mmCIF file of C-alpha atoms and ligand atoms in Angstrom:
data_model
loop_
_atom_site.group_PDB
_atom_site.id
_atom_site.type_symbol
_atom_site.label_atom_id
_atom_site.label_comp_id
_atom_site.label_asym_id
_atom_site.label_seq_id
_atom_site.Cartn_x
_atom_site.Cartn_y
_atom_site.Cartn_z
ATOM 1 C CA UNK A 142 0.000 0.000 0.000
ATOM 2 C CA UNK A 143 1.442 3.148 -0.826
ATOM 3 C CA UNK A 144 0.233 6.865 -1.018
ATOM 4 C CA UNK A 145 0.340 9.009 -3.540
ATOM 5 C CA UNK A 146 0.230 13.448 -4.017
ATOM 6 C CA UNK A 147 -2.635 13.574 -4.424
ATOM 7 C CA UNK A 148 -4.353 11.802 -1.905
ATOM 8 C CA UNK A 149 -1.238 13.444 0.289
ATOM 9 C CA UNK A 150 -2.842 16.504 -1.074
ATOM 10 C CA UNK A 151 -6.592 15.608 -0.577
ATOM 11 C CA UNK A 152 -6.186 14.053 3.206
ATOM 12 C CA UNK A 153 -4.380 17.446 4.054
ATOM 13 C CA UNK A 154 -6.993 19.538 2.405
ATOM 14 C CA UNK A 155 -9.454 17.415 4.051
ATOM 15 C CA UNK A 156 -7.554 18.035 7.996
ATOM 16 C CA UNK A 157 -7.695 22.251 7.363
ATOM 17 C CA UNK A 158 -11.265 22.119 6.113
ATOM 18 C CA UNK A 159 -12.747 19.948 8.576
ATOM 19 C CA UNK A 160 -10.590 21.080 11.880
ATOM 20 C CA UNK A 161 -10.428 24.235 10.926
ATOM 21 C CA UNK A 162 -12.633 25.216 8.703
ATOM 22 C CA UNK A 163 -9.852 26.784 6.226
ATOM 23 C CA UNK A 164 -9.532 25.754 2.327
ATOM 24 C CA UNK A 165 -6.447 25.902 1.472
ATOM 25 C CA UNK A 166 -5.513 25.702 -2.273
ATOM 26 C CA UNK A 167 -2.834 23.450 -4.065
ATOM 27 C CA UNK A 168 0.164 25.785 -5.377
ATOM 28 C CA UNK A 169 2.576 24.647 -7.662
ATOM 29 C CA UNK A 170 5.559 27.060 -6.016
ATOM 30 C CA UNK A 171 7.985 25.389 -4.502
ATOM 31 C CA UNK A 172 8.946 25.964 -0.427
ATOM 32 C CA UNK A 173 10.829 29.294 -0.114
ATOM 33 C CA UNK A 174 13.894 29.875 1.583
ATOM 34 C CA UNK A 175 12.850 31.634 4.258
ATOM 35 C CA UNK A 176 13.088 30.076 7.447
ATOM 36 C CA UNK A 177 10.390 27.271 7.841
ATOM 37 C CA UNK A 178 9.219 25.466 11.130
ATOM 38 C CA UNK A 179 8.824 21.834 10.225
ATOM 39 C CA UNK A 180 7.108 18.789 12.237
ATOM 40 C CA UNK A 181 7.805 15.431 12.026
ATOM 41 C CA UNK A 182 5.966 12.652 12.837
ATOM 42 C CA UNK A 183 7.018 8.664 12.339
ATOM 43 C CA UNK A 184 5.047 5.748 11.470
ATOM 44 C CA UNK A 185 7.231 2.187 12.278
ATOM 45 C CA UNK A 186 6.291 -0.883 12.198
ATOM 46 C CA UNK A 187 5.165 -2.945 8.943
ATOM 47 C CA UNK A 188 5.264 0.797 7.612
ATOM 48 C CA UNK A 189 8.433 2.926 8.029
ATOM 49 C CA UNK A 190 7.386 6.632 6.566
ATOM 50 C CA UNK A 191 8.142 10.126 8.052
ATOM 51 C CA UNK A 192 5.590 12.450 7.569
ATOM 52 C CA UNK A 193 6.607 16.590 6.967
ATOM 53 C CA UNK A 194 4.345 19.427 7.763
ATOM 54 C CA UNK A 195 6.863 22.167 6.655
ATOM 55 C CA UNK A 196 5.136 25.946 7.134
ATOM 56 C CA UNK A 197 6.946 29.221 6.347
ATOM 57 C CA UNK A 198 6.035 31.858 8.916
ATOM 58 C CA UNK A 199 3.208 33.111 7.320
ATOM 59 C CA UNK A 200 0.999 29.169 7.054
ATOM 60 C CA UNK A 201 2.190 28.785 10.606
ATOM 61 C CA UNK A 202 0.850 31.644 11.898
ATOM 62 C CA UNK A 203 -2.050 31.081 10.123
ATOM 63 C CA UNK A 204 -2.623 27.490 11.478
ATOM 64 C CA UNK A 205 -2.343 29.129 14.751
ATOM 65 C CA UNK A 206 -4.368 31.519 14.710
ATOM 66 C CA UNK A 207 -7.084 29.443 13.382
ATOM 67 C CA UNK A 208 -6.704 26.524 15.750
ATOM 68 C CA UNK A 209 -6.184 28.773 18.591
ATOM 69 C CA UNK A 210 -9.347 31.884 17.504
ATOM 70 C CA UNK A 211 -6.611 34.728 18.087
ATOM 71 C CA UNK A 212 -5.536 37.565 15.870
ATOM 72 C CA UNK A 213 -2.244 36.038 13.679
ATOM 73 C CA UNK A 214 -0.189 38.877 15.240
ATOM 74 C CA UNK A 215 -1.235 37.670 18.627
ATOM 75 C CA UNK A 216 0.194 34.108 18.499
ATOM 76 C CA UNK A 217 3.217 32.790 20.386
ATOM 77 C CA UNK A 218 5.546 30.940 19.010
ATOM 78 C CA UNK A 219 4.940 27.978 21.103
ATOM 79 C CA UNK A 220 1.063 28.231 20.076
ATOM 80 C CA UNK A 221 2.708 28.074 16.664
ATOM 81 C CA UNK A 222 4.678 24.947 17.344
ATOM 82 C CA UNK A 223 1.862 23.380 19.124
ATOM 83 C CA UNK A 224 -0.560 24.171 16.325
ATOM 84 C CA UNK A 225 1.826 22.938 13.566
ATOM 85 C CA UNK A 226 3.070 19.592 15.215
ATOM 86 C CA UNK A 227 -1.128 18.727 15.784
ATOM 87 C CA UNK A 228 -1.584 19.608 11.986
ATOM 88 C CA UNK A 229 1.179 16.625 11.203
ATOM 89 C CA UNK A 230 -0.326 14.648 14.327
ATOM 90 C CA UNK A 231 -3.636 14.583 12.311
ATOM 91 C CA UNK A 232 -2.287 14.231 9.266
ATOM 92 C CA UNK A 233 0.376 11.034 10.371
ATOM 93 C CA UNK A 234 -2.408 9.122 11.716
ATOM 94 C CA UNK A 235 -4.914 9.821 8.257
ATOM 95 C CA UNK A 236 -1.322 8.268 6.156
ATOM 96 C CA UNK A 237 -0.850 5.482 8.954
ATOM 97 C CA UNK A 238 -4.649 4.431 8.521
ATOM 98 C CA UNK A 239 -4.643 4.071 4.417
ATOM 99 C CA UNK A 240 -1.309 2.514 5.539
ATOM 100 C CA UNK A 241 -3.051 -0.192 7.207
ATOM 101 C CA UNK A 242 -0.972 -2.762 8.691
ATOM 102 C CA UNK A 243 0.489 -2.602 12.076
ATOM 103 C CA UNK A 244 2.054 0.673 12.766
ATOM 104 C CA UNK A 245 3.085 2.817 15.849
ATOM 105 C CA UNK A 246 2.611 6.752 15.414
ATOM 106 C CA UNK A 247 4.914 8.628 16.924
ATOM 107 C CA UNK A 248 4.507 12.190 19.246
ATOM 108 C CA UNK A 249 5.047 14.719 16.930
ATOM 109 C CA UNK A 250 8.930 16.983 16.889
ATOM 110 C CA UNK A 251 9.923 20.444 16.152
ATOM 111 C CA UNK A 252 12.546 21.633 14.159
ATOM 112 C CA UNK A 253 13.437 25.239 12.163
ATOM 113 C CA UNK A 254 15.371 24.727 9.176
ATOM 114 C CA UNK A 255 16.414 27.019 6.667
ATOM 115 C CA UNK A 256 14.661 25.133 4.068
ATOM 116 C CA UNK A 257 13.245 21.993 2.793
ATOM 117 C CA UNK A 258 15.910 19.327 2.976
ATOM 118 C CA UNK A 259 16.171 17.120 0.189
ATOM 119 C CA UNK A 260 18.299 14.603 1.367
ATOM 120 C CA UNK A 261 15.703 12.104 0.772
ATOM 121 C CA UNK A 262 13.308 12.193 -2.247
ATOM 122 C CA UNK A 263 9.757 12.041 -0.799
ATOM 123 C CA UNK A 264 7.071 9.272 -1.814
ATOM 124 C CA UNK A 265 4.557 12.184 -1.834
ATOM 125 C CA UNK A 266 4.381 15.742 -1.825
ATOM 126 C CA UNK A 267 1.441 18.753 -1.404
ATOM 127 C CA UNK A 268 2.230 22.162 -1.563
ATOM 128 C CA UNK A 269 -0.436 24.822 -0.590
ATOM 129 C CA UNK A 270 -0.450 28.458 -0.624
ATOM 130 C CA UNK A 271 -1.682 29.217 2.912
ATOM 131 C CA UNK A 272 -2.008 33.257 3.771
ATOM 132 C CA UNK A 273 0.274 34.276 1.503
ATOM 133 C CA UNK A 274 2.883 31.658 2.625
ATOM 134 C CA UNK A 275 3.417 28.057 1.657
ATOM 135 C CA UNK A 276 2.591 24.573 3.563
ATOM 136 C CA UNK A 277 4.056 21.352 2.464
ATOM 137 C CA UNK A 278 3.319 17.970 3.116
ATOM 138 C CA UNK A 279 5.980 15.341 2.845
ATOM 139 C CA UNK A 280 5.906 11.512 2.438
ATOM 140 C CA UNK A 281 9.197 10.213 3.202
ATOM 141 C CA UNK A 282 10.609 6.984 3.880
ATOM 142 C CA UNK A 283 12.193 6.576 7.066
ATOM 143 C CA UNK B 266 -21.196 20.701 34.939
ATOM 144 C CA UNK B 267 -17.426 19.491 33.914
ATOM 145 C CA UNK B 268 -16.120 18.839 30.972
ATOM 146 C CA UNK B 269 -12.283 17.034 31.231
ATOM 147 C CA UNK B 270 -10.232 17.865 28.249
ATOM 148 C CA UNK B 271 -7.016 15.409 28.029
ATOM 149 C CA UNK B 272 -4.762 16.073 25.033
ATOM 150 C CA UNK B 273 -1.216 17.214 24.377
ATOM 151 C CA UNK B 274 -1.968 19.408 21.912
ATOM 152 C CA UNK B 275 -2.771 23.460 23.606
ATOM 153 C CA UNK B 276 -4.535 23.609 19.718
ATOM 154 C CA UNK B 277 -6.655 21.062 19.817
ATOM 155 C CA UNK B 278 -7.782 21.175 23.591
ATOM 156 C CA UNK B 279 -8.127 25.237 22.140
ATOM 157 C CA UNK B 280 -10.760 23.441 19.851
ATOM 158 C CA UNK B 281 -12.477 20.767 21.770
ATOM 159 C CA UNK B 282 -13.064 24.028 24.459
ATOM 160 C CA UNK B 283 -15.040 26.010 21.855
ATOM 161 C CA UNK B 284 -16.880 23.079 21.148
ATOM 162 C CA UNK B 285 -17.756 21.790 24.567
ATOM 163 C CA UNK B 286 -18.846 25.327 26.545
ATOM 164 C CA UNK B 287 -20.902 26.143 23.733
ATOM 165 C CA UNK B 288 -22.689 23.066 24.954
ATOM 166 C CA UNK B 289 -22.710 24.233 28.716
ATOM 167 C CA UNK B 290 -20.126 22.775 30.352
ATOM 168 C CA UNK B 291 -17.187 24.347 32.092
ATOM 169 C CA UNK B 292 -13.532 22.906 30.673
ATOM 170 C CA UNK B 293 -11.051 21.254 32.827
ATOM 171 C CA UNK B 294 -7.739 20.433 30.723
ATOM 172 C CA UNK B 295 -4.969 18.045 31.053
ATOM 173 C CA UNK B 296 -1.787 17.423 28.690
ATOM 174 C CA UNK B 297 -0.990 13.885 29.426
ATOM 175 C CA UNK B 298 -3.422 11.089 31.107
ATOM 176 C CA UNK B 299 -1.028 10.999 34.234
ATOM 177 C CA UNK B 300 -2.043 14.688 34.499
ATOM 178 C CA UNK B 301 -5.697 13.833 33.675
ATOM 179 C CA UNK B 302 -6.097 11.141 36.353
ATOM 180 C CA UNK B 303 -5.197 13.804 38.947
ATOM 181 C CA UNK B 304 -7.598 15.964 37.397
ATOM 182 C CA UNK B 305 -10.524 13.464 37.335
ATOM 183 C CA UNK B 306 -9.690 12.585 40.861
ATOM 184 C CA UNK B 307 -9.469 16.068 42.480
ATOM 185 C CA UNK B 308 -12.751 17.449 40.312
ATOM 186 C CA UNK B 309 -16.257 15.893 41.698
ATOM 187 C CA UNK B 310 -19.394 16.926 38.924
ATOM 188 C CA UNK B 311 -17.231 15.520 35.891
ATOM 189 C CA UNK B 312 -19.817 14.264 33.153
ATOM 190 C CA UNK B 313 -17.920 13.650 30.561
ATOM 191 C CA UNK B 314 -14.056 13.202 29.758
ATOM 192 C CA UNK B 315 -12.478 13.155 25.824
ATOM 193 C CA UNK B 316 -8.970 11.733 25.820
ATOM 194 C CA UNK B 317 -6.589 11.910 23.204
ATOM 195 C CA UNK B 318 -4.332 8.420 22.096
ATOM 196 C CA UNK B 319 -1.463 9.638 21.509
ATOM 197 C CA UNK B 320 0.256 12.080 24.938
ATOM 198 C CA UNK B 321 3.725 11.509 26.247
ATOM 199 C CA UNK B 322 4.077 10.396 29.944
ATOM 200 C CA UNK B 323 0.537 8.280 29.809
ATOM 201 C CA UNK B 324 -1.819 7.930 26.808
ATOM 202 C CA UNK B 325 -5.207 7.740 26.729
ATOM 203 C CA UNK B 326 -5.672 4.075 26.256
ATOM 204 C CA UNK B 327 -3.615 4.051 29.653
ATOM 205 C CA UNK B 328 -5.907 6.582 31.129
ATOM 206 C CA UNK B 329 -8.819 4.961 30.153
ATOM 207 C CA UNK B 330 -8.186 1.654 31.574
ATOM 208 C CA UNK B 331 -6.632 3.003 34.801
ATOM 209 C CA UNK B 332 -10.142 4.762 35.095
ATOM 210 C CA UNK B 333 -12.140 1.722 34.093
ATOM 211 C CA UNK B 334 -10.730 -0.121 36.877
ATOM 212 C CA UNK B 335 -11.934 2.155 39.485
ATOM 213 C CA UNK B 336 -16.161 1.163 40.089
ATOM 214 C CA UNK B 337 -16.754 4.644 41.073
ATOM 215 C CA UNK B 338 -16.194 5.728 37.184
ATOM 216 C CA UNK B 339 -17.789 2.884 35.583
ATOM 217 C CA UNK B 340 -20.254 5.180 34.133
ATOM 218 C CA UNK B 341 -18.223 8.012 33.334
ATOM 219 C CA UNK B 342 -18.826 9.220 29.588
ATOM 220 C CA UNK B 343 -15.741 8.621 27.965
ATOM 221 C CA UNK B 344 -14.924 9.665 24.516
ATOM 222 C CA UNK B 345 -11.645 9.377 22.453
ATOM 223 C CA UNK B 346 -10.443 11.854 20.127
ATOM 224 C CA UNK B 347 -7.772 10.641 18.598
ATOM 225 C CA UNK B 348 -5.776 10.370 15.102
ATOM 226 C CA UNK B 349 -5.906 6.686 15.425
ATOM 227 C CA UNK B 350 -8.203 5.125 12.111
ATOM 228 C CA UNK B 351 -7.715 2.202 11.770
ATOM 229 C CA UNK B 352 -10.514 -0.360 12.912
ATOM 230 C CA UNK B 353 -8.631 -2.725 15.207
ATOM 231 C CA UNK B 354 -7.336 0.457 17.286
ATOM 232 C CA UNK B 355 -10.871 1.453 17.371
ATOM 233 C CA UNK B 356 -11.957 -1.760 18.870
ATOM 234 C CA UNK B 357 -8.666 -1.647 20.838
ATOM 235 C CA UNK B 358 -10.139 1.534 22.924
ATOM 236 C CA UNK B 359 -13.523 -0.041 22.804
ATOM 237 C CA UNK B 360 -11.468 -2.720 24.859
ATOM 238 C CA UNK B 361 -10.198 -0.412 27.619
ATOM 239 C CA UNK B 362 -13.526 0.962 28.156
ATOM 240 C CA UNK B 363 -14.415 4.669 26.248
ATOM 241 C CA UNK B 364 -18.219 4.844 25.105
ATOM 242 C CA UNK B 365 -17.027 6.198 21.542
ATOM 243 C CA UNK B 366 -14.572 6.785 19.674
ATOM 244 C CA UNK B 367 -13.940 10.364 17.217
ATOM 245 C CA UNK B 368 -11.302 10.340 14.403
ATOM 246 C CA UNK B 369 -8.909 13.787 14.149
ATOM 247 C CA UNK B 370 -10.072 15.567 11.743
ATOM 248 C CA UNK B 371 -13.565 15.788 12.922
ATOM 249 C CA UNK B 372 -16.296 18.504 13.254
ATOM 250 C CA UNK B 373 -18.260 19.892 16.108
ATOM 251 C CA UNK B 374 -21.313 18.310 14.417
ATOM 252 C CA UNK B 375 -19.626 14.929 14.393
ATOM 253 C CA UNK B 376 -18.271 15.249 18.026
ATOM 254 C CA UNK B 377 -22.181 16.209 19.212
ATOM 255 C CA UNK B 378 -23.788 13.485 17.458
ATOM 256 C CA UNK B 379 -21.543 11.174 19.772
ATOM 257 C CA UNK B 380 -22.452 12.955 22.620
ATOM 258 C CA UNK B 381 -26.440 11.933 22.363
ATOM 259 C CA UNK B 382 -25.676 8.648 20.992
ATOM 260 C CA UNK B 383 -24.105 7.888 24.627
ATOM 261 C CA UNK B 384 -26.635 9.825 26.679
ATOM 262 C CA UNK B 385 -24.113 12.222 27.964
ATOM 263 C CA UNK B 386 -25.955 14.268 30.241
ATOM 264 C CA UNK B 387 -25.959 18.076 28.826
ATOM 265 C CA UNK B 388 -25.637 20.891 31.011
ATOM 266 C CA UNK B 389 -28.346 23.583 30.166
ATOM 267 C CA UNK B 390 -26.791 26.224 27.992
ATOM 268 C CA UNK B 391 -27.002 29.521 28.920
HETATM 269 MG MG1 LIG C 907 -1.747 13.811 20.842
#
């Protein structure tokens, strides 16, 4: 069983519109340079896959201050870490479920990096344009 | 009329909040089911609890059973909220005792149609 972009794309659209009540749109631009706050999550067992919510300021803040009903300017950045790592919570356990099998999910981790790192070619990928910044969803083996 | 909220995530307890007071109850929160336990224990008119899976320190499958295993909360409403989809970790929970079982992402509607399907007792809404 594997999983492709675009149901990558459509079980991420699917966790902002539901949760959150925001529609975010595909965009074909790629992550920008810009510093980007990215959350991991691993699925091990029968499945090994890392899952990579990568948000430039702008989508995290966003995320944020949806999840949390406060003005985007209002948001701390550990409301924007916790609001991030429960977007890649949600969407780890949606991948580990069309996954099937049996899996462990792990607690979702922080990390700020410079930019996307490419050091291992994902299975899937969705990009969004999210308040004038980008979100990305990554399908990785791990 | 309390409402105990146990998830790791500030975000989604953030959400589960909205949802819950506009239903009448007041919110207690917890970020691990260690920390919920205490809660449960030190808070008498608790109706109804929804417990996240996946917490560090205890998760909720450990919380639920740990409650379970006390008769005093046999009847306790219990409700998991939780990314876990698949149908053997649905019947998994089932197993350790919660009354339902909601899959992240969900909607308020969702989340209230559980509610009455249990019987959880709502508080009047002001
Ligand atoms: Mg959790």
């Amino acid at each position: 069983m594997n999983i492709n972009s675009e149901q990558l794309a459509e079980l991420t659209r699917n966790v902002c519109q539901a949760m959150l009540g925001l529609d975010i749109t595909p965009s074909p631009s790629p992550a920008s340079s810009e510093t980007q706050l990215t959350s991991k999550v691993c699925i091990s067992g029968q499945w090994n896959r890392t899952i990579e919510v990568v948000a430039s300021p702008e989508a995290a803040r966003c995320l944020a201050a949806t999840m949390f009903c406060m003005d985007p300017s209002e948001v701390a950045a550990s409301e924007i870490e916790d609001a991030v790592s429960e977007v890649a919570n949600m969407i780890g356990g949606n991948v580990k479920g069309i996954l099937g099998g049996d899996c462990e999910l792990s607690l979702p981790s922080i990390e700020s990096q410079s930019s996307v790192t490419l050091e291992t070619e994902p299975i899937a990928k969705a990009t969004f344009d999210l308040d004038n910044g980008v979100l990305q969803v990554l399908l990785k083996h791990s | 009329m309390n409402a105990l909220i146990v998830d790791d995530s500030r975000a989604m307890r953030r959400i589960l909040r909205g949802i819950v007071t506009q239903l009448g109850f007041d919110v207690i929160e917890a970020s691990n089911g260690a920390e919920g336990y205490d809660k449960l224990v030190a808070n008498e008119d608790i109706e109804l609890v929804l417990v996240d899976w996946n917490m560090p320190v205890m998760n909720g499958i450990e919380l639920v059973k740990k409650v379970r295993s006390e008769p005093r909360y046999e009847t306790l409403k219990m409700v998991m909220v939780t990314t876990e989809t698949e149908p053997q970790q649905m019947a998994r929970a089932i197993m350790a005792g919660v009354d339902e079982f909601v899959m992240k992402p969900f909607t308020s509607d969702i989340l209230i149609d559980k509610f009455k399907l249990i019987g959880v007792r709502m508080p009047q809404s002001s």
